[in-house]
Short mmCIF file of C-alpha atoms and ligand atoms in Angstrom, two decimals:
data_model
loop_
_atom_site.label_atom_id
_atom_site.label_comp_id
_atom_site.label_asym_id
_atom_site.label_seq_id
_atom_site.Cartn_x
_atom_site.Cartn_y
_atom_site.Cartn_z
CA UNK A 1 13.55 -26.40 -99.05
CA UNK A 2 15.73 -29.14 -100.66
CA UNK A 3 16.70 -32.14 -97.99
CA UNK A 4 20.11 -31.24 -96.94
CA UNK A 5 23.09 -33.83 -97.20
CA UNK A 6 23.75 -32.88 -93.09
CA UNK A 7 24.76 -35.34 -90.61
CA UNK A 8 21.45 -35.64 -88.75
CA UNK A 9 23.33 -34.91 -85.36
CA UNK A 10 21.64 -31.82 -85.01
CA UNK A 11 17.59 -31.43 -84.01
CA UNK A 12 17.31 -27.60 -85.72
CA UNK A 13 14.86 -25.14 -85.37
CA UNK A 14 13.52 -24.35 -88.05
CA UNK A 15 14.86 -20.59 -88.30
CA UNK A 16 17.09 -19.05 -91.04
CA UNK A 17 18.98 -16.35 -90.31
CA UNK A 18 20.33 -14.09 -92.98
CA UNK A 19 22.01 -11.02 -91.03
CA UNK A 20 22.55 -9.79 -87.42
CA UNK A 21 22.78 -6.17 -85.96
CA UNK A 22 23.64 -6.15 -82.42
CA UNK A 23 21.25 -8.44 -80.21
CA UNK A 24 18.85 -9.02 -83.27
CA UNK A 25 18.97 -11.94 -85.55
CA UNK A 26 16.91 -10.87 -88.86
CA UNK A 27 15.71 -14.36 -90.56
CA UNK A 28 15.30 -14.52 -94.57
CA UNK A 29 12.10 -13.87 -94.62
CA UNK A 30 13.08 -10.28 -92.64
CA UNK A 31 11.74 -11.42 -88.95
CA UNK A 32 13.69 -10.23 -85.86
CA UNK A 33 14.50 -12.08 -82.94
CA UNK A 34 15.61 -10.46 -79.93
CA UNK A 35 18.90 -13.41 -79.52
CA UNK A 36 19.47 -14.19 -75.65
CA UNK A 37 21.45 -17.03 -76.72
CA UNK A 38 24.31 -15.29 -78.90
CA UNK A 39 25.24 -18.87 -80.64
CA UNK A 40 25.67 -20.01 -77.09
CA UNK A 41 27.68 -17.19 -75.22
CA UNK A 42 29.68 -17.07 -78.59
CA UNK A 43 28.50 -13.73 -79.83
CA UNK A 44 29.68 -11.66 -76.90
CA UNK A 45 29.96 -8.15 -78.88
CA UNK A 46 26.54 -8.98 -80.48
CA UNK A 47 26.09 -9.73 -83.98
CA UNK A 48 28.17 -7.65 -87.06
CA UNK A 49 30.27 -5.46 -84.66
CA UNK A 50 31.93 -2.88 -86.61
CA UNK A 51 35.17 -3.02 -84.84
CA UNK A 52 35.03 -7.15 -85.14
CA UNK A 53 33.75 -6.46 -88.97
CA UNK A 54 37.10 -4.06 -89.59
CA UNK A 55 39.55 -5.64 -87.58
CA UNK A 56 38.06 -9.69 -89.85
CA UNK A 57 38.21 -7.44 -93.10
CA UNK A 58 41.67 -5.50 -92.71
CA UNK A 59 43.09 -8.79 -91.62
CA UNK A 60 41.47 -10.91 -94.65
CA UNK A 61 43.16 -8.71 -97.25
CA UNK A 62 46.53 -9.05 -95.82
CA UNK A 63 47.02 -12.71 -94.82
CA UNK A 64 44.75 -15.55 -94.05
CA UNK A 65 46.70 -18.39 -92.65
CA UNK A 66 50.79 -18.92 -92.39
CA UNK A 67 50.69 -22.02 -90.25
CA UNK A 68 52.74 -22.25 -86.70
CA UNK A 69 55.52 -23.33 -88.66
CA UNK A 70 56.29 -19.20 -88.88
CA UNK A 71 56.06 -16.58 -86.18
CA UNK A 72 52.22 -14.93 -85.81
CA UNK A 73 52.55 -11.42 -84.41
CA UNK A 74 48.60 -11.57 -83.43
CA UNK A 75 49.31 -14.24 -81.33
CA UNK A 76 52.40 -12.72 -79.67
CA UNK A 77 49.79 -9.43 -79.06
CA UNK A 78 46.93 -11.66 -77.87
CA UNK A 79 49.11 -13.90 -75.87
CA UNK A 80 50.59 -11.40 -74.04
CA UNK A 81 46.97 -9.46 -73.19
CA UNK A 82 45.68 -12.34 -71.75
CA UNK A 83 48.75 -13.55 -69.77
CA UNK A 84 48.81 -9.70 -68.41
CA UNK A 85 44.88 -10.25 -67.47
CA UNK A 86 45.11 -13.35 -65.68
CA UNK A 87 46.98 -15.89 -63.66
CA UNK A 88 48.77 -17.39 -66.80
CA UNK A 89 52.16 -17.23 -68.30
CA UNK A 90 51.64 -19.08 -71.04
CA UNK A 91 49.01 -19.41 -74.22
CA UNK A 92 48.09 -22.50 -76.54
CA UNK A 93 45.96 -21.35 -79.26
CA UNK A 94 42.91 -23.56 -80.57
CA UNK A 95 39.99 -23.60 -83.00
CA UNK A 96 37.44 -24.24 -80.49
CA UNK A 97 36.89 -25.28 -76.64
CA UNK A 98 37.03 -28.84 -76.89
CA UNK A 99 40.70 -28.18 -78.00
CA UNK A 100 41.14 -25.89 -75.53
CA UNK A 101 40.41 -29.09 -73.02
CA UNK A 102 42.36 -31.31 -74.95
CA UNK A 103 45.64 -28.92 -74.39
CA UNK A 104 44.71 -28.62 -70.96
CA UNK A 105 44.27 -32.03 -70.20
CA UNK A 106 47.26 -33.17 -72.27
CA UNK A 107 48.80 -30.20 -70.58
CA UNK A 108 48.33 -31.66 -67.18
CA UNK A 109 49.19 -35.12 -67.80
CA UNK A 110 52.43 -33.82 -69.17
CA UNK A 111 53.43 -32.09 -66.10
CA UNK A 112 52.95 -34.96 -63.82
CA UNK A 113 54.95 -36.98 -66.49
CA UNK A 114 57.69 -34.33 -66.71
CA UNK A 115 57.86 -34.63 -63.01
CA UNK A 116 58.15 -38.20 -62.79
CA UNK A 117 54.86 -39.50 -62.38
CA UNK A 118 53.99 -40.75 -65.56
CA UNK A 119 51.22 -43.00 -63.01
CA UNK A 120 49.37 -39.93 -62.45
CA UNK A 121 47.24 -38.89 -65.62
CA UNK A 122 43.90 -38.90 -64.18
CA UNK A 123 41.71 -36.11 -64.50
CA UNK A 124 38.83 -35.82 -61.50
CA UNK A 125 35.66 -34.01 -62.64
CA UNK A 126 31.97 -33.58 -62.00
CA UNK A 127 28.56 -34.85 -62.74
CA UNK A 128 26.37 -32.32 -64.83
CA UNK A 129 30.02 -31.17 -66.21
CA UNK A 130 30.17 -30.18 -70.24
CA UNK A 131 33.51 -30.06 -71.96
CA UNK A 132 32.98 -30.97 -75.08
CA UNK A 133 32.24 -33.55 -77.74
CA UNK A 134 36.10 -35.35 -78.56
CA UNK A 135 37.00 -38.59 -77.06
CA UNK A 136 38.88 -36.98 -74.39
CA UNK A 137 36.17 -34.46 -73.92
CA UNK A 138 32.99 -36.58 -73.59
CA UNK A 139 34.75 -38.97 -71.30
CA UNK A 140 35.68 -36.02 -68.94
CA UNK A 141 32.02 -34.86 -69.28
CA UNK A 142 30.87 -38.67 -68.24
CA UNK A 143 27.50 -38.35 -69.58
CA UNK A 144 26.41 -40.99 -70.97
CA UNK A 145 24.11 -40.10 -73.20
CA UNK A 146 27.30 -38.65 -74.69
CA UNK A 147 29.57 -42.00 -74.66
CA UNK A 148 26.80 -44.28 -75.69
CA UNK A 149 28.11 -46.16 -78.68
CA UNK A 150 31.49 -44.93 -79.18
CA UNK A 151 33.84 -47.31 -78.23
CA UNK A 152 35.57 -47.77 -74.62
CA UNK A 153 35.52 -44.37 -72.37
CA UNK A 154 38.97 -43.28 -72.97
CA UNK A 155 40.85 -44.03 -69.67
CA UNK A 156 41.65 -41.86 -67.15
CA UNK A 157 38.91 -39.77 -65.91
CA UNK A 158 37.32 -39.96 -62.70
CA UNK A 159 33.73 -38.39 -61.62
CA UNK A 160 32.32 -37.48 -58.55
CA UNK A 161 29.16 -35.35 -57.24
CA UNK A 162 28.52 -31.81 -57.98
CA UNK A 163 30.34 -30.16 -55.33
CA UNK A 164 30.67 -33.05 -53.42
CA UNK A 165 34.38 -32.33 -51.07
CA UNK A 166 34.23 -35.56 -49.42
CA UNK A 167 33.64 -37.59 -52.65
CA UNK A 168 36.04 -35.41 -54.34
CA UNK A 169 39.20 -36.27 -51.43
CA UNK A 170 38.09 -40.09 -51.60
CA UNK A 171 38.24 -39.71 -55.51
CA UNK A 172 41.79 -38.30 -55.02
CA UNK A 173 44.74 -41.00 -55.10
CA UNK A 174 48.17 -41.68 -56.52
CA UNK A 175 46.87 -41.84 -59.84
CA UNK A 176 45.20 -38.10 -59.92
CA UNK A 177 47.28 -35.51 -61.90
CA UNK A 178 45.01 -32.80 -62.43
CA UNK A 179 41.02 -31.78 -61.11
CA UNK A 180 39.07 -30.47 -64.15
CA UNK A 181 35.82 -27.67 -63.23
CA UNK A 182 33.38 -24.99 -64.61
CA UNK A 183 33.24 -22.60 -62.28
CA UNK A 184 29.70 -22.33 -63.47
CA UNK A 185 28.25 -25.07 -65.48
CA UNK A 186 26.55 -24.39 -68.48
CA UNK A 187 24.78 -27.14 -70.21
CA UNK A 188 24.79 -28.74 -66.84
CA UNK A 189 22.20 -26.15 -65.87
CA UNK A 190 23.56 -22.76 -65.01
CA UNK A 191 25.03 -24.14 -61.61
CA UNK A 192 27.94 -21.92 -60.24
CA UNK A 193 30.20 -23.57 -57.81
CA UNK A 194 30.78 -21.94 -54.52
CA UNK A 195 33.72 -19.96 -54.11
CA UNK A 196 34.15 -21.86 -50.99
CA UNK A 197 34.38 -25.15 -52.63
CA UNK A 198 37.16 -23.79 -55.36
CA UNK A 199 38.85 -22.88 -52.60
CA UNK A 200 39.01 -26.30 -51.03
CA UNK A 201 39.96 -27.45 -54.43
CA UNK A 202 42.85 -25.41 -54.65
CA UNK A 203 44.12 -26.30 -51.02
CA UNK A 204 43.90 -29.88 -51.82
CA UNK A 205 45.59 -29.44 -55.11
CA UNK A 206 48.58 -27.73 -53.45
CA UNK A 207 48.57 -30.67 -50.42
CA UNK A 208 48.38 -33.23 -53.12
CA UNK A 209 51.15 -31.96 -56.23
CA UNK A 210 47.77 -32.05 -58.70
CA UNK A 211 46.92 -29.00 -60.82
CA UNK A 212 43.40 -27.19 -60.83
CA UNK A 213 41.97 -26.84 -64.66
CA UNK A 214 39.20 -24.38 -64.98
CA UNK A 215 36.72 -24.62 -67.92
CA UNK A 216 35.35 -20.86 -68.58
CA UNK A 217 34.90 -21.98 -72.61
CA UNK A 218 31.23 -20.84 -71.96
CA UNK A 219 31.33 -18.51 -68.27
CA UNK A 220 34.63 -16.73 -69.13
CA UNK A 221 35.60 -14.28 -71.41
CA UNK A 222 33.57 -10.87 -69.65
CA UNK A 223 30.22 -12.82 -68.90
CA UNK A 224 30.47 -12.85 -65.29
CA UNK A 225 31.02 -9.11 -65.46
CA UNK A 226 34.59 -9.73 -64.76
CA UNK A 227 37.38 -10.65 -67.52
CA UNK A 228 37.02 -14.31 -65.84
CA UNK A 229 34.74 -16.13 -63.89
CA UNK A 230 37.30 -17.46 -61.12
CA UNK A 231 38.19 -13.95 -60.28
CA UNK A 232 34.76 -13.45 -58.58
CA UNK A 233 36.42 -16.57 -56.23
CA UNK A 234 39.75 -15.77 -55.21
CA UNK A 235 41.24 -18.63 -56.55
CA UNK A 236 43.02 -18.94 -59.25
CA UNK A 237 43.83 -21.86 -61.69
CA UNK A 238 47.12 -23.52 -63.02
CA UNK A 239 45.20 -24.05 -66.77
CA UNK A 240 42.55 -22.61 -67.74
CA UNK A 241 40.65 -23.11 -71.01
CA UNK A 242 38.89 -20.66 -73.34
CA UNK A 243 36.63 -20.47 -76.90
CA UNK A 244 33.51 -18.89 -77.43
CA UNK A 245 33.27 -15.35 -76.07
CA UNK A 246 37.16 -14.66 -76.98
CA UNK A 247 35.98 -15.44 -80.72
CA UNK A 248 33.36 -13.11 -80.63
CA UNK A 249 31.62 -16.02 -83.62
CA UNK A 250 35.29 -16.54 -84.91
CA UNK A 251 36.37 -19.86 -84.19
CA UNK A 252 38.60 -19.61 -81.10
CA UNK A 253 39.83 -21.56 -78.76
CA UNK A 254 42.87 -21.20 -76.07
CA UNK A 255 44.62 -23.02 -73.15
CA UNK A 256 46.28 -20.80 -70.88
CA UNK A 257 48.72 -21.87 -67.73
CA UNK A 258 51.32 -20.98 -65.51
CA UNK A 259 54.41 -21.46 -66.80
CA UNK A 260 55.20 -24.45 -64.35
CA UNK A 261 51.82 -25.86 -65.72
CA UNK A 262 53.10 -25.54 -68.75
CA UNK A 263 56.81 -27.14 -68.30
CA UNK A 264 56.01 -30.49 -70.38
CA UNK A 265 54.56 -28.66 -73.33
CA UNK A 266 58.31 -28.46 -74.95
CA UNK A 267 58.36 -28.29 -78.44
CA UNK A 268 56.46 -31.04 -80.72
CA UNK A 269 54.67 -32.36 -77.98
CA UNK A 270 51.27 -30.71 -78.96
CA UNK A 271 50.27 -28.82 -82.09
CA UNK A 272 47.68 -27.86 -84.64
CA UNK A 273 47.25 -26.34 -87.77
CA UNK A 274 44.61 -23.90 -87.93
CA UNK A 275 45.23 -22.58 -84.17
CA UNK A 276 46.23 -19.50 -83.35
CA UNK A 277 45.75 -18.35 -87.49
CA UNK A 278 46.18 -14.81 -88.50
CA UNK A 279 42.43 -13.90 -89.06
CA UNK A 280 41.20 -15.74 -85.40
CA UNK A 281 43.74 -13.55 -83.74
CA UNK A 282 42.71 -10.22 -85.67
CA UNK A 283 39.18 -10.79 -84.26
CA UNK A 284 40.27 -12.11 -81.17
CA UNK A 285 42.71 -8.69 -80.25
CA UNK A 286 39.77 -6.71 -81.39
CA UNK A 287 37.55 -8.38 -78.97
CA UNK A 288 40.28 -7.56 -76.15
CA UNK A 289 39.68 -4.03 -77.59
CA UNK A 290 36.20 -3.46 -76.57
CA UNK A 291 36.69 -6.33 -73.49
CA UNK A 292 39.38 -4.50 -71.95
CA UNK A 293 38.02 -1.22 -71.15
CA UNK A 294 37.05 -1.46 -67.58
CA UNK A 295 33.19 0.59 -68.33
CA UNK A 296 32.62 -2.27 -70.21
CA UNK A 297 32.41 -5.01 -67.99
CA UNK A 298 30.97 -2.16 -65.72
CA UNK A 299 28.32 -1.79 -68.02
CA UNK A 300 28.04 -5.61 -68.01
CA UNK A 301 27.63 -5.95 -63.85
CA UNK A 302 25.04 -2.83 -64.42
CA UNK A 303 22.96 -4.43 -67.43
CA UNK A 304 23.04 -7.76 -65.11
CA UNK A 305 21.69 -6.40 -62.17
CA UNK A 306 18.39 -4.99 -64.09
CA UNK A 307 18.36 -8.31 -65.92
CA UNK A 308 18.06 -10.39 -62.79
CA UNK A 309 15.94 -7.70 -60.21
CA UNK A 310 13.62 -8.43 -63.60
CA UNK A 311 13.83 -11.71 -63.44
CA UNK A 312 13.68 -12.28 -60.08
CA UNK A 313 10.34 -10.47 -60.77
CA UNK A 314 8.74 -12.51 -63.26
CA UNK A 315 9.74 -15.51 -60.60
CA UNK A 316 7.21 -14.22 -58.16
CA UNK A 317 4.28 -13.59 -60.64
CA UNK A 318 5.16 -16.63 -62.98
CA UNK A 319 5.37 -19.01 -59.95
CA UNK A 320 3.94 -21.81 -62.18
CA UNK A 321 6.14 -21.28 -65.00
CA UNK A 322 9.63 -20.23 -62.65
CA UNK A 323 11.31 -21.87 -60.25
CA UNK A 324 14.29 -19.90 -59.45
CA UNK A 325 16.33 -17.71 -61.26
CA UNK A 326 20.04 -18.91 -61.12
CA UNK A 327 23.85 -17.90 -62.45
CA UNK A 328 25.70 -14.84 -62.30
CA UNK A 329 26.26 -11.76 -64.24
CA UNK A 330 24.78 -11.98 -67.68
CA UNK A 331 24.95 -16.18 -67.74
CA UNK A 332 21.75 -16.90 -66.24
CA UNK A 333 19.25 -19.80 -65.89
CA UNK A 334 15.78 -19.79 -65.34
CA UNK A 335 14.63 -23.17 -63.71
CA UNK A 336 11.75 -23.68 -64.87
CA UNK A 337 8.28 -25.63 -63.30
CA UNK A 338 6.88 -26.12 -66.77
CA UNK A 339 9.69 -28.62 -69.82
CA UNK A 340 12.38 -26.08 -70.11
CA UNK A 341 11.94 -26.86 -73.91
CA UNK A 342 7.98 -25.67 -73.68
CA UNK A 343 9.51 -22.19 -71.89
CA UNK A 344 12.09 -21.87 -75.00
CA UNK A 345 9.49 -22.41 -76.86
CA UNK A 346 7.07 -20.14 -75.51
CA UNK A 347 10.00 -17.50 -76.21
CA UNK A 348 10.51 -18.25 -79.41
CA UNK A 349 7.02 -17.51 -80.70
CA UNK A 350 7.40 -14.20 -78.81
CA UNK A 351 10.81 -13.77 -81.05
CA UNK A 352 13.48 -14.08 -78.49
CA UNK A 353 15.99 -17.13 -78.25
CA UNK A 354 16.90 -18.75 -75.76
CA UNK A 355 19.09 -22.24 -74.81
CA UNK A 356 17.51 -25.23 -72.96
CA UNK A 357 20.15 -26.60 -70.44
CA UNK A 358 20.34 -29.83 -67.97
CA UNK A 359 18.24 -29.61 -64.84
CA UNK A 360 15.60 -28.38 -66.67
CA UNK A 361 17.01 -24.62 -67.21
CA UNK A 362 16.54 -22.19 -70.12
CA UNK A 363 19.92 -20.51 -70.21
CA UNK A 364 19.92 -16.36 -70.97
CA UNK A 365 23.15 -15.36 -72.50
CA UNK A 366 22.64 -12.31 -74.02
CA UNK A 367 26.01 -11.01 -76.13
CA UNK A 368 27.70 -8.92 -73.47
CA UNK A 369 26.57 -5.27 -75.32
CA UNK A 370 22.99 -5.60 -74.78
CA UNK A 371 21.54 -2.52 -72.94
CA UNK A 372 19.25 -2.21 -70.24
CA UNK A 373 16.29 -1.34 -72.63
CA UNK A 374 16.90 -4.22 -74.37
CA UNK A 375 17.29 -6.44 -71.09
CA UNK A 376 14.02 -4.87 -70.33
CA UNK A 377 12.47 -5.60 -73.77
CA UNK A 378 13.75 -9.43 -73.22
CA UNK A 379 11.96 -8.93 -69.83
CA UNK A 380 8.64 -8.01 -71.02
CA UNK A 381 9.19 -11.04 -74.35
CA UNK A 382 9.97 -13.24 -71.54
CA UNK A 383 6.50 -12.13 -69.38
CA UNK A 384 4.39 -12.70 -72.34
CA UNK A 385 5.70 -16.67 -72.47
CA UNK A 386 5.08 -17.09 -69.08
CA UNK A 387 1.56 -15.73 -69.77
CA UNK A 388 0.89 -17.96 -72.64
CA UNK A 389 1.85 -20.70 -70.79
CA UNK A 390 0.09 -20.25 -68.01
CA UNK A 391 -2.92 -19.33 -70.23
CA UNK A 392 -2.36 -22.66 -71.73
CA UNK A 393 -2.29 -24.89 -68.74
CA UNK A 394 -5.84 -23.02 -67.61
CA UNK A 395 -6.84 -24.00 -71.03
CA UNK A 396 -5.78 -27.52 -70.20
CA UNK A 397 -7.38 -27.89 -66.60
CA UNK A 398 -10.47 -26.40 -67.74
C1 PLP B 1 31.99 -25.40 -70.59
C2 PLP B 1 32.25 -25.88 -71.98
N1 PLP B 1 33.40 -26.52 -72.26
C3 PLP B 1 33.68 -26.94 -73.50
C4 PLP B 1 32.81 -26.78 -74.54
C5 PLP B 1 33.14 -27.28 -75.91
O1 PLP B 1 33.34 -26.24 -76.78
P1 PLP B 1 33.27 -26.47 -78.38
O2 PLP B 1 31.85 -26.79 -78.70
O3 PLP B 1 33.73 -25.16 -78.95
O4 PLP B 1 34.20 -27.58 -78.69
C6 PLP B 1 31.58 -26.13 -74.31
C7 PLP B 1 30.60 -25.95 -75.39
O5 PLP B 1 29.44 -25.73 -75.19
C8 PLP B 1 31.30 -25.66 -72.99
O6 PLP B 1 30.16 -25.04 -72.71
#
């Protein structure tokens, strides 16, 4: 293989896909790999789709890109299916999630401004938190293996504890406009937040005039087993943002909100070019298509539940190797007792994929069609990892 002229930001694997069917990844040289991480909960129909493949192909020989400076009907049509699914009355279209965040945090600052509180454009969030790589983004994440070596922190961002109420109230002051959360962290480990502690959120939100932002880039979109992940809570949001899953491997991003969220969004105070463009909205209504249809997310909890018994399984005999088994519906973390990176590892050679995330967790996030056989034959790929590394580590102490 010739050296590529890449960035070196990226530590690949090795692996060359050519095609994708479904769960499977073929690579070049024809080898299939079972995919558990669907480009990181991006592939949520699976790979080639034939209603995504028709609805990108009937939309790429009529019209590509117009810009926003015309009317898009696919993003009047997709608007109004996710404002009719959710809390939202409103829709901001993006390319991918860190936009998404972007709109919602420039969203929220807006309001308070609109308001007259220009002073209050601070965004509380968590440690372990992941919204992206942007200036905005990485200083609302606060890692800092993240910030290292790019300049000041941008201002305005303020980080407490995981779950942490009475750092979060101490954290809250004249300054806060707007407290940012994943209902379930992702790259922060697979960590969802109790629905008693959204709640608390939400309360203080409404004591305090500040707006609740929920991040469901990577647990929204049907992976939960519902629509969204904050419907599992009973609390809803007043901006929400979204990408991966809605794209189905289109680049697609959105920021949805109330329409009083929303008030200081008036026109030219936010825009892009490619957001929102004819072809991400063809493949975004198509994924509403499938999404929609209430047996699918059924077939989602169903698929789930064999998933996890299974895993829960493998927990008891792999007690070396597993931890606990963590996340909900079909976004779910194994912690693992051996380098999370060893387990992917181990998983790879058995042809499955898999994500490492924070806290030492491989994260499973299977594209939202896969079966139960299939959950079953990621089951038994998964077993014979365990069993290799366990066979390994006897090797080892021996
Ligand atoms: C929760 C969450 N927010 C935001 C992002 C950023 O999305 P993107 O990489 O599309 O900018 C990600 C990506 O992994 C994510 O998991």
């Amino acid at each position: 293989m010739a050296e590529a002229a890449l960035f070196d930001t990226f530590a690949r694997t090795p692996l060359r896909f050519e095609r994708g069917e479904g769960v499977w990844l073929v690579t070049e040289n024809g080898e299939r790999y079972l995919d558990f991480a669907a480009g990181i909960a991006v592939n949520s129909l699976g790979h080639a789709h034939p209603h995504l493949v028709e609805a990108l192909k009937a939309q790429a020989e009529k019209v590509w890109h117009t810009s926003n400076l015309y009317e898009v009907p696919g993003q009047e049509r997709l608007s109004r299916r996710l404002v009719d699914n959710s809390f939202a009355d409103k829709v901001f279209f993006t390319n991918s999630g860190a936009e998404a965040l972007e709109c919602a945090i420039k969203t929220a600052r807006r309001y308070q401004y609109v308001k007259g509180h220009p002073e209050r454009f601070h965004i509380i969030t968590f440690e372990g938190a992941f919204h992206g790589r942007t200036l905005a983004t990485i200083a609302a994440g606060g890692q800092a293996k993240y910030l290292e070596g790019f300049g000041p922190k941008v201002e305005g961002f303020d980080q407490v504890p995981f779950c942490d109420l009475e750092a979060l109230k101490a954290a809250v002051g004249d300054n806060t406009a707007a407290i940012l959360i994943e209902p379930i962290q992702g790259e922060g480990g697979i960590r969802p937040v109790p629905k008693e502690f959204l709640q608390a959120l939400r309360q203080i939100c409404e004591d305090e005039g500040i707006l609740l932002i929920f991040d469901e880039v990577q647990c929204g979109v049907g992976r939960t087993g519902k629509l969204f992940a904050y419907e599992w809570t009973g609390v809803a949001p007043d901006i929400m943002a979204l990408a991966k899953g809605i794209g189905g491997g289109f680049p697609l991003g959105a920021c949805l909100a109330t329409a009083e969220a929303a008030s200081g969004m008036t026109a030219g105070t936010h825009g892009t070019t490619y957001g929102g463009n004819p072809l991400a909205m063809a493949v975004g209504n198509a994924v509403l298509d499938v999404m929609l249809d209430e047996a699918f997310l059924e077939n989602v909890r169903d698929v789930a539940l064999v998933f996890r018994q299974g895993l829960a399984g493998l927990k008891d005999r792999f007690p070396g190797v597993i931890e606990e088994i963590r996340g909900e519906g079909l976004i779910l973390g194994i912690k693992a007792r051996v380098p999370a990176g060893e387990l992917v590892g181990a998983m790879r050679s058995e042809h499955m994929l898999a994500v490492p995330a924070g806290d030492n967790v491989v994260r499973l996030l299977p594209p939202l069609t896969v079966t139960a056989e299939e959950a079953r034959e990621g089951l038994r790929r998964i077993e014979k990892a365990a069993e290799k590394l366990v066979a390994n580590d006897l090797k080892k102490t021996a």
